[in-house]
Amino acid sequence: MAVVAEDTAGIVIKGRIKAGRRTKTLLPFLKQGMIALLQHSNLDVTTAETIARAGVSAVINAGKFITGDFPAGGANVLLQAGIPMYEISPQQYDRFNDGQEVCITGPMIRTDDFLIPCRKLNEDGLREAYVRSLNDYPDLCYQFVTNSLIFADMDKEWLFEPGKPLRLRTSLQGKEVLAVIRGPHHEDDLEALEPYIAASRPILIGVDGGADALLHCGYTPNIIIGDMDSVSDRALCCGAEIVVHAYTDGRAPGLQKTALYGLSAQVWKCRGTSEDAALLLAYEQGADKIVAVGTHTGILDFLGKGRKGMGSSLLVRMMLGDKLIDAKGYSRLTRSIIAGALQ
């Protein structure tokens, strides 16, 4: 458990480090009071929300929370949650050991063996970086749109190629499906959809880490689909039917993880993201209605994932048409309604 106190030097934070260069693999292990050690430039909203929910006492980043390349929103999420943020040189990351106790005092991080200088990111610094990022944003948007259209044109033939149909244990034919993606505000939106889930009892699909969101909210996914890079071991072994997303070149890295646990899995070859694969699978399996939570729909969503275009996602949404009901942001809508009723 971390200790936060005040002395003449300012805030003192003591706690144990939980480290992970690949933030996706780190997130399931964060616990209250830990100090998260990342190497994640331009922290995205989804990752920051998960870190905030874990209740860490501080975040140390061996990178820039916001580089100024584009207006990444993750640092603001941590700021609003009251979680202190510190930046260190990337070269200093390897000096820390997982589980090591550290003390953050003013501009220094202290262990029993060494001192490392750090920079605390405050509201003024965040505002400055955010304003700087807006300067080049129009050009970045133009390039993103160009890339999306180029790749959509290249990929359109793939969308209509007949693929090998999957024979799932879970029938989706004529059913309502709820697909949960680990995206902005996904857990808030999932909680707001509780009345719909109780009334309609849809088939539940967890897309990678979306399976953990379902478990966190008290649901068990019927199907888990993705490359398995951000799904926890607990979710993977919950009894759901597993579909590994394979790329068009035949690579299916998620099979290695399922094999570790002796789990059987089918392979679904699909261009684009695991989110695209999940929505297209539900469509091709005959789902009557596909409700999606946590989707990535805009430029900042994709830039936060490190993607410079969304061609395949455009194509999939064109294909699904009105079968797709996008519930992204639903929780904010319901909060507005409730707030208005109480006035």
Coordinates of C-alpha atoms in Angstrom, one line a residue, residues 73-230:
G73 CA -6.4 12.7 -23.9
G74 CA -5.0 10.1 -21.4
A75 CA -3.0 12.5 -19.2
N76 CA -6.1 14.7 -18.7
V77 CA -8.0 11.6 -17.5
L78 CA -5.3 11.0 -14.8
L79 CA -5.2 14.6 -13.9
Q80 CA -9.0 14.7 -13.3
A81 CA -8.7 11.6 -11.3
G82 CA -6.1 13.2 -9.0
I83 CA -3.4 10.7 -9.9
P84 CA 0.1 12.3 -9.9
M85 CA 2.1 11.9 -13.1
Y86 CA 5.9 11.8 -13.5
E87 CA 8.1 11.6 -16.5
I88 CA 11.6 10.1 -16.5
S89 CA 14.2 9.5 -19.3
P90 CA 13.4 6.4 -21.4
Q91 CA 16.9 5.1 -20.5
Q92 CA 16.0 5.0 -16.8
Y93 CA 13.2 2.4 -17.2
D94 CA 15.5 -0.6 -16.9
R95 CA 16.9 0.6 -13.6
F96 CA 13.7 -0.3 -11.8
N97 CA 12.6 -3.8 -10.8
D98 CA 9.0 -5.0 -10.7
G99 CA 7.8 -4.9 -7.1
Q100 CA 10.6 -2.5 -6.0
E101 CA 9.7 0.0 -3.3
V102 CA 10.3 3.7 -4.3
C103 CA 9.8 7.1 -2.8
I104 CA 8.8 10.1 -5.0
T105 CA 9.8 13.4 -3.4
G106 CA 9.7 16.6 -5.4
P107 CA 11.8 16.2 -8.5
M108 CA 13.4 12.9 -7.5
I109 CA 12.5 9.2 -7.3
R110 CA 14.5 7.4 -4.6
T111 CA 15.2 3.7 -4.0
D112 CA 17.6 2.0 -1.7
D113 CA 20.1 1.9 -4.5
F114 CA 19.8 5.1 -6.6
L115 CA 18.2 8.5 -7.2
I116 CA 16.5 9.4 -10.5
P117 CA 15.4 12.8 -11.6
C118 CA 11.7 13.1 -12.7
R119 CA 9.4 15.8 -13.9
K120 CA 5.9 16.1 -12.5
L121 CA 3.3 16.9 -15.2
N122 CA 0.9 19.5 -13.8
E123 CA -2.1 21.2 -15.3
D124 CA 0.0 24.0 -16.8
G125 CA 2.4 21.6 -18.5
L126 CA -0.5 19.5 -19.8
R127 CA -2.2 22.6 -21.2
E128 CA 1.0 23.8 -22.9
A129 CA 1.6 20.4 -24.6
Y130 CA -2.1 20.2 -25.6
V131 CA -2.1 23.6 -27.2
R132 CA 1.2 22.8 -29.0
S133 CA -0.4 19.6 -30.4
L134 CA -3.2 21.6 -32.0
N135 CA -0.8 23.4 -34.3
D136 CA -0.1 20.4 -36.5
Y137 CA -3.4 18.6 -36.0
P138 CA -5.1 19.8 -39.2
D139 CA -2.3 18.3 -41.3
L140 CA -2.4 15.1 -39.3
C141 CA -6.1 14.8 -39.9
Y142 CA -5.6 15.3 -43.6
Q143 CA -3.0 12.6 -43.7
F144 CA -5.2 10.3 -41.6
V145 CA -8.2 10.7 -44.0
T146 CA -6.0 10.2 -47.0
N147 CA -4.6 7.0 -45.5
S148 CA -8.0 5.7 -44.6
L149 CA -9.4 6.2 -48.1
I150 CA -6.3 4.7 -49.8
F151 CA -6.5 1.6 -47.6
A152 CA -10.3 1.3 -47.9
D153 CA -9.9 1.3 -51.7
M154 CA -7.2 -1.3 -51.5
D155 CA -9.2 -3.5 -49.0
K156 CA -12.6 -3.4 -50.6
E157 CA -12.1 -6.6 -52.6
W158 CA -11.3 -8.4 -49.4
L159 CA -14.7 -7.5 -47.9
F160 CA -16.5 -9.4 -50.6
E161 CA -14.2 -12.4 -50.8
P162 CA -15.9 -15.6 -49.6
G163 CA -14.2 -16.7 -46.4
K164 CA -14.2 -20.0 -44.6
P165 CA -17.3 -20.0 -42.4
L166 CA -16.9 -20.8 -38.7
R167 CA -19.1 -23.3 -37.0
L168 CA -19.6 -21.8 -33.6
R169 CA -21.2 -23.6 -30.6
T170 CA -23.0 -20.3 -29.8
S171 CA -25.6 -19.6 -32.4
L172 CA -25.9 -16.0 -33.4
Q173 CA -28.5 -16.5 -36.1
G174 CA -31.4 -14.1 -35.6
K175 CA -30.0 -13.1 -32.1
E176 CA -29.1 -9.8 -30.6
V177 CA -25.4 -9.5 -29.9
L178 CA -23.5 -7.1 -27.6
A179 CA -19.9 -6.7 -28.5
V180 CA -17.7 -5.1 -25.9
I181 CA -14.4 -3.5 -27.1
R182 CA -11.8 -2.0 -24.7
G183 CA -12.3 1.6 -25.9
P184 CA -13.1 5.0 -24.5
H185 CA -15.6 4.9 -21.6
H186 CA -16.4 1.3 -22.4
E187 CA -17.0 0.2 -18.8
D188 CA -19.2 3.2 -18.1
D189 CA -21.3 2.5 -21.2
L190 CA -21.5 -1.2 -20.3
E191 CA -22.8 -0.4 -16.8
A192 CA -25.4 2.0 -18.3
L193 CA -26.7 -0.8 -20.6
E194 CA -27.6 -3.0 -17.7
P195 CA -31.4 -2.6 -18.2
Y196 CA -31.0 -3.5 -21.9
I197 CA -28.9 -6.6 -21.1
A198 CA -31.4 -7.8 -18.4
A199 CA -34.3 -7.3 -20.8
S200 CA -32.9 -8.6 -24.0
R201 CA -30.3 -11.1 -22.8
P202 CA -28.0 -10.7 -25.9
I203 CA -25.1 -12.9 -26.8
L204 CA -22.1 -11.4 -25.2
I205 CA -18.9 -11.0 -27.2
G206 CA -15.7 -9.8 -25.5
V207 CA -13.1 -8.3 -27.9
D208 CA -9.8 -9.0 -26.2
G209 CA -9.8 -6.9 -23.0
G210 CA -13.5 -6.3 -23.5
A211 CA -14.0 -9.8 -22.0
D212 CA -12.5 -8.5 -18.7
A213 CA -14.9 -5.6 -18.8
L214 CA -17.8 -8.0 -19.0
L215 CA -16.5 -10.0 -16.1
H216 CA -15.9 -6.9 -14.1
C217 CA -19.6 -5.9 -14.5
G218 CA -20.8 -9.4 -13.5
Y219 CA -21.3 -11.0 -16.9
T220 CA -19.7 -14.0 -18.5
P221 CA -18.9 -13.6 -22.2
N222 CA -20.2 -16.3 -24.6
I223 CA -17.5 -15.6 -27.1
I224 CA -14.0 -14.0 -26.8
I225 CA -12.4 -12.9 -30.1
G226 CA -9.2 -11.1 -30.8
D227 CA -5.4 -11.6 -30.9
M228 CA -5.5 -12.2 -27.1
D229 CA -2.9 -9.5 -26.4
S230 CA -4.9 -7.7 -23.7

